[in-house]
């Protein structure tokens, strides 16, 4: 799907979506499980997804269409989309602690998810991609769960907002997106000292070795573009198998538009290829 405005294919009638609760760091969180294909089959791969919204907004509905197509395109993969504590309720590190707790919950509840336990991936868009990247760090630092891969779609990784793409894209609508990022970080990281913490700003981390393979997707005209690509370069320099792709320009009239962009750009194809590569090099069951 190379054209950002290309119509999406029709979803199959085998797609199933189930609402459920998962366990966050301090209590239950709303979640949705997306599967397609044989309803009774156990999937060898579970992809845990976190939504966009700049840490201060967003919900499970935002990326629903993207996740429907992702699950339908990868019928052997179960997709678990989870909510997390927004910064309007509690700032950092509440969201990342929730995200890691959801991975631990998934590992303990394989039967409920129809997952064999063989491969666990983490993914997200924008703020959710920050949480996905941080989950990879936390899983490494805390001894699990073992991740087979991380998928970061237009990630927010630099609270300092220092990259060239953040400062130099001058179109009025892109300035609005950059301003929204700055406002989001003020809500998420009210303590300025937290802005250099690796669990808030993975781009600033000096310890990026021994992380799972990564797929990082940016877009040509996104203020977040450079931080995504810089993070990919840092992962590669630390020996992490990493694929970085810059997608075609797409309208980003507001932060929420990244969900639509991910759905209609070539993101789904890139993710499918990345997942296929992980299946060919299957990791041991999640620890």
Coordinates of C-alpha atoms in Angstrom, one line a residue:
X1 CA 0.0 0.0 0.0
X2 CA 2.3 2.7 -1.3
X3 CA -0.3 5.5 -1.8
X4 CA -1.2 7.2 1.5
X5 CA -4.8 7.7 0.3
X6 CA -5.3 4.3 -1.2
X7 CA -8.5 2.5 -0.1
X8 CA -8.1 -0.3 2.4
X9 CA -9.0 -3.8 1.5
X10 CA -12.2 -5.3 2.7
X11 CA -11.9 -7.1 6.1
X12 CA -12.7 -10.8 6.2
X13 CA -15.7 -12.2 8.0
X14 CA -13.3 -14.2 10.1
X15 CA -12.1 -11.2 12.1
X16 CA -13.1 -11.3 15.8
X17 CA -12.7 -8.6 18.4
X18 CA -13.2 -9.4 22.1
X19 CA -13.2 -6.8 24.9
X20 CA -11.5 -7.9 28.1
X21 CA -9.6 -6.6 31.1
X22 CA -5.9 -6.9 31.7
X23 CA -3.9 -6.1 34.8
X24 CA -1.9 -2.9 34.9
X25 CA 0.6 -1.9 37.6
X26 CA -2.2 -0.7 40.0
X27 CA -5.4 -2.3 38.7
X28 CA -7.5 -3.4 35.8
X29 CA -7.2 -1.9 32.4
X30 CA -9.5 -2.1 29.4
X31 CA -8.2 -4.1 26.5
X32 CA -9.3 -5.7 23.2
X33 CA -8.2 -8.9 21.6
X34 CA -8.1 -9.0 17.8
X35 CA -7.9 -12.4 15.9
X36 CA -8.7 -13.6 12.5
X37 CA -8.9 -17.1 10.9
X38 CA -9.6 -20.3 12.8
X39 CA -11.3 -19.2 16.0
X40 CA -10.2 -22.3 17.9
X41 CA -6.5 -22.2 16.9
X42 CA -3.8 -21.1 19.3
X43 CA -1.5 -18.4 17.8
X44 CA 2.2 -18.7 18.3
X45 CA 2.7 -15.0 18.3
X46 CA 1.0 -12.3 20.5
X47 CA 1.5 -8.6 19.6
X48 CA 0.7 -6.3 22.5
X49 CA -0.2 -2.8 21.2
X50 CA -0.3 0.6 23.0
X51 CA -2.4 3.5 21.5
X52 CA -1.4 7.0 20.6
X53 CA -2.6 10.2 22.2
X54 CA 0.5 12.0 23.5
X55 CA 0.3 10.3 26.9
X56 CA -2.5 12.6 27.8
X57 CA -5.3 11.3 25.6
X58 CA -6.4 8.6 23.3
X59 CA -8.1 5.3 23.8
X60 CA -8.6 1.8 22.4
X61 CA -10.9 3.1 19.7
X62 CA -8.2 5.4 18.1
X63 CA -6.3 2.6 16.3
X64 CA -9.2 0.2 15.9
X65 CA -9.2 0.2 12.1
X66 CA -5.4 -0.2 12.0
X67 CA -5.6 -3.1 14.4
X68 CA -8.5 -4.8 12.5
X69 CA -6.4 -4.8 9.3
X70 CA -3.2 -5.8 11.2
X71 CA -5.0 -8.9 12.7
X72 CA -6.7 -9.7 9.5
X73 CA -3.5 -9.5 7.5
X74 CA -1.7 -11.7 10.0
X75 CA -4.2 -14.5 10.8
X76 CA -1.6 -16.4 12.8
X77 CA -1.0 -13.5 15.2
X78 CA -3.2 -12.4 18.1
X79 CA -3.2 -8.7 18.7
X80 CA -3.9 -7.4 22.2
X81 CA -4.5 -3.7 22.5
X82 CA -4.3 -2.3 26.0
X83 CA -5.2 0.9 27.7
X84 CA -2.8 2.5 30.1
X85 CA -2.9 5.2 32.8
X86 CA -3.0 8.6 31.1
X87 CA -0.9 11.5 32.4
X88 CA -4.0 13.4 33.2
X89 CA -4.6 10.9 36.0
X90 CA -1.0 10.1 36.9
X91 CA 2.2 11.3 35.1
X92 CA 5.3 9.3 34.4
X93 CA 6.1 6.5 35.2
X94 CA 2.5 5.3 35.6
X95 CA 2.0 4.6 31.9
X96 CA 5.2 2.6 31.4
X97 CA 4.7 0.6 34.6
X98 CA 1.2 -0.3 33.2
X99 CA 2.7 -1.3 29.9
X100 CA 5.2 -3.6 31.4
X101 CA 2.6 -5.1 33.7
X102 CA 0.4 -5.9 30.8
X103 CA 3.2 -7.9 29.2
X104 CA 3.6 -9.9 32.4
X105 CA -0.2 -10.4 32.6
X106 CA -0.2 -11.7 29.0
X107 CA 2.5 -14.2 29.8
X108 CA 0.5 -15.6 32.7
X109 CA -2.8 -15.7 30.8
X110 CA -1.9 -17.4 27.6
X111 CA -4.9 -19.6 27.5
X112 CA -7.3 -16.7 27.8
X113 CA -5.6 -15.1 24.8
X114 CA -5.4 -18.2 22.7
X115 CA -1.6 -17.8 22.6
X116 CA 0.9 -20.6 22.7
X117 CA 3.4 -18.5 24.5
X118 CA 6.1 -18.9 21.8
X119 CA 6.6 -15.3 20.6
X120 CA 5.7 -12.0 22.3
X121 CA 6.0 -8.7 20.4
X122 CA 5.3 -5.1 21.6
X123 CA 4.1 -2.3 19.4
X124 CA 2.6 1.1 19.4
X125 CA 2.0 4.3 17.6
X126 CA 3.4 7.7 18.7
X127 CA 3.2 7.8 22.5
X128 CA 2.3 4.1 22.5
X129 CA 5.5 3.5 20.5
X130 CA 7.4 5.2 23.3
X131 CA 5.8 2.8 25.7
X132 CA 6.7 -0.1 23.4
X133 CA 10.3 0.9 23.2
X134 CA 10.5 1.4 27.0
X135 CA 8.9 -2.0 27.5
X136 CA 11.8 -3.5 25.6
X137 CA 14.2 -1.8 28.0
X138 CA 12.2 -2.8 31.1
X139 CA 11.9 -6.4 30.0
X140 CA 15.6 -6.6 29.5
X141 CA 16.4 -4.8 32.8
X142 CA 13.9 -6.7 34.9
X143 CA 14.5 -10.2 33.5
X144 CA 11.4 -10.6 31.3
X145 CA 9.2 -11.3 29.7
X146 CA 11.4 -12.2 26.7
X147 CA 10.4 -10.2 23.6
X148 CA 10.7 -11.4 20.1
X149 CA 10.5 -7.9 18.6
X150 CA 9.4 -4.3 18.9
X151 CA 7.4 -2.3 16.4
X152 CA 7.6 1.5 16.7
X153 CA 5.3 3.5 14.4
X154 CA 6.1 7.2 14.3
X155 CA 7.4 7.1 17.9
X156 CA 7.7 9.9 20.4
X157 CA 11.2 9.4 21.8
X158 CA 12.7 12.8 22.6
X159 CA 11.1 15.0 25.3
X160 CA 13.7 17.6 24.5
X161 CA 12.1 18.1 21.1
X162 CA 15.6 18.8 19.8
X163 CA 15.7 17.1 16.4
X164 CA 15.9 18.9 13.1
X165 CA 12.5 17.6 11.9
X166 CA 10.9 18.9 15.0
X167 CA 12.4 22.4 14.6
X168 CA 12.5 22.8 10.8
X169 CA 9.2 21.6 9.5
X170 CA 7.5 25.0 9.2
X171 CA 4.1 24.2 7.6
X172 CA 1.3 25.6 9.9
X173 CA -0.3 22.3 10.4
X174 CA 3.0 20.7 11.3
X175 CA 3.8 23.4 13.8
X176 CA 0.5 22.5 15.4
X177 CA 1.6 18.9 15.7
X178 CA 4.9 19.9 17.2
X179 CA 3.2 22.2 19.7
X180 CA 0.9 19.3 20.6
X181 CA 4.0 17.1 21.3
X182 CA 5.4 19.8 23.6
X183 CA 2.2 20.1 25.5
X184 CA 1.9 16.3 25.8
X185 CA 5.4 16.0 27.3
X186 CA 4.6 18.8 29.8
X187 CA 1.7 16.8 31.0
X188 CA 3.5 13.4 31.0
X189 CA 6.8 14.7 32.5
X190 CA 6.0 17.6 34.8
X191 CA 9.3 16.9 36.7
X192 CA 11.9 18.2 34.3
X193 CA 14.5 15.8 35.7
X194 CA 12.5 12.9 34.3
X195 CA 13.0 14.1 30.8
X196 CA 16.4 12.4 30.5
X197 CA 15.3 9.1 32.2
X198 CA 15.7 6.3 29.7
X199 CA 12.2 5.0 30.5
X200 CA 10.9 8.4 29.5
X201 CA 13.3 9.2 26.7
X202 CA 14.7 6.0 25.1
X203 CA 16.6 8.1 22.6
X204 CA 18.8 9.4 25.5
X205 CA 19.6 6.0 26.9
X206 CA 23.2 4.9 26.9
X207 CA 22.3 1.2 27.3
X208 CA 20.7 -0.1 24.2
X209 CA 22.4 -3.5 23.8
X210 CA 20.6 -6.8 24.1
X211 CA 17.2 -5.5 22.9
X212 CA 14.8 -7.4 20.7
X213 CA 14.8 -6.8 16.9
X214 CA 13.1 -3.6 16.0
X215 CA 11.0 -2.2 13.1
X216 CA 10.9 1.6 13.2
X217 CA 8.6 3.5 10.8
X218 CA 8.7 7.2 10.3
X219 CA 7.0 9.5 7.7
X220 CA 8.6 12.1 5.5
X221 CA 6.8 15.1 6.8
X222 CA 6.3 14.2 10.5
X223 CA 8.1 16.3 13.1
X224 CA 8.8 13.0 14.9
X225 CA 10.7 11.7 11.9
X226 CA 14.3 12.3 13.0
X227 CA 14.0 11.0 16.5
X228 CA 12.6 7.7 15.1
X229 CA 15.4 7.4 12.7
X230 CA 18.1 8.4 15.2
X231 CA 16.8 5.8 17.6
X232 CA 17.1 3.2 14.8
X233 CA 20.6 4.2 14.1
X234 CA 21.5 4.0 17.8
X235 CA 20.0 0.5 18.0
X236 CA 22.0 -0.6 15.0
X237 CA 25.2 0.8 16.4
X238 CA 24.5 -1.3 19.6
X239 CA 24.1 -4.5 17.6
X240 CA 20.3 -4.7 17.7
X241 CA 18.8 -6.0 14.5
X242 CA 16.8 -3.0 13.3
X243 CA 14.8 -2.1 10.2
X244 CA 14.1 1.6 9.7
X245 CA 11.7 2.7 7.0
X246 CA 10.6 6.2 6.1
X247 CA 7.1 6.1 4.7
X248 CA 5.6 8.5 2.1
X249 CA 4.3 11.9 3.2
X250 CA 0.8 11.8 4.5
X251 CA -1.6 14.4 6.0
X252 CA -0.9 15.0 9.7
X253 CA -3.4 17.7 10.6
X254 CA -3.3 16.7 14.2
X255 CA -1.6 14.2 16.5
X256 CA -4.5 11.7 16.1
X257 CA -4.0 11.6 12.3
X258 CA -1.0 9.2 12.8
X259 CA -3.4 6.4 13.3
X260 CA -5.0 7.0 9.9
X261 CA -1.5 7.5 8.4
X262 CA -0.3 4.2 9.8
X263 CA -3.4 2.5 8.4
X264 CA -3.2 3.9 4.9
X265 CA 0.6 4.2 4.3
X266 CA 2.7 1.1 3.8
X267 CA 2.9 0.4 7.5
X268 CA 0.8 -2.7 7.4
X269 CA 3.0 -4.3 4.7
X270 CA 6.2 -3.4 6.5
X271 CA 4.8 -4.9 9.7
X272 CA 3.8 -8.1 7.9
X273 CA 7.2 -8.5 6.5
X274 CA 8.9 -7.9 9.8
X275 CA 6.6 -10.4 11.5
X276 CA 7.3 -13.0 8.8
X277 CA 11.0 -12.6 9.4
X278 CA 10.6 -13.1 13.1
X279 CA 8.6 -16.3 12.5
X280 CA 11.5 -17.7 10.4
X281 CA 13.9 -17.1 13.3
X282 CA 11.6 -18.2 16.1
X283 CA 12.7 -17.3 19.6
X284 CA 12.2 -19.5 22.7
X285 CA 8.9 -19.1 24.7
X286 CA 8.5 -15.9 26.6
X287 CA 10.4 -16.1 29.9

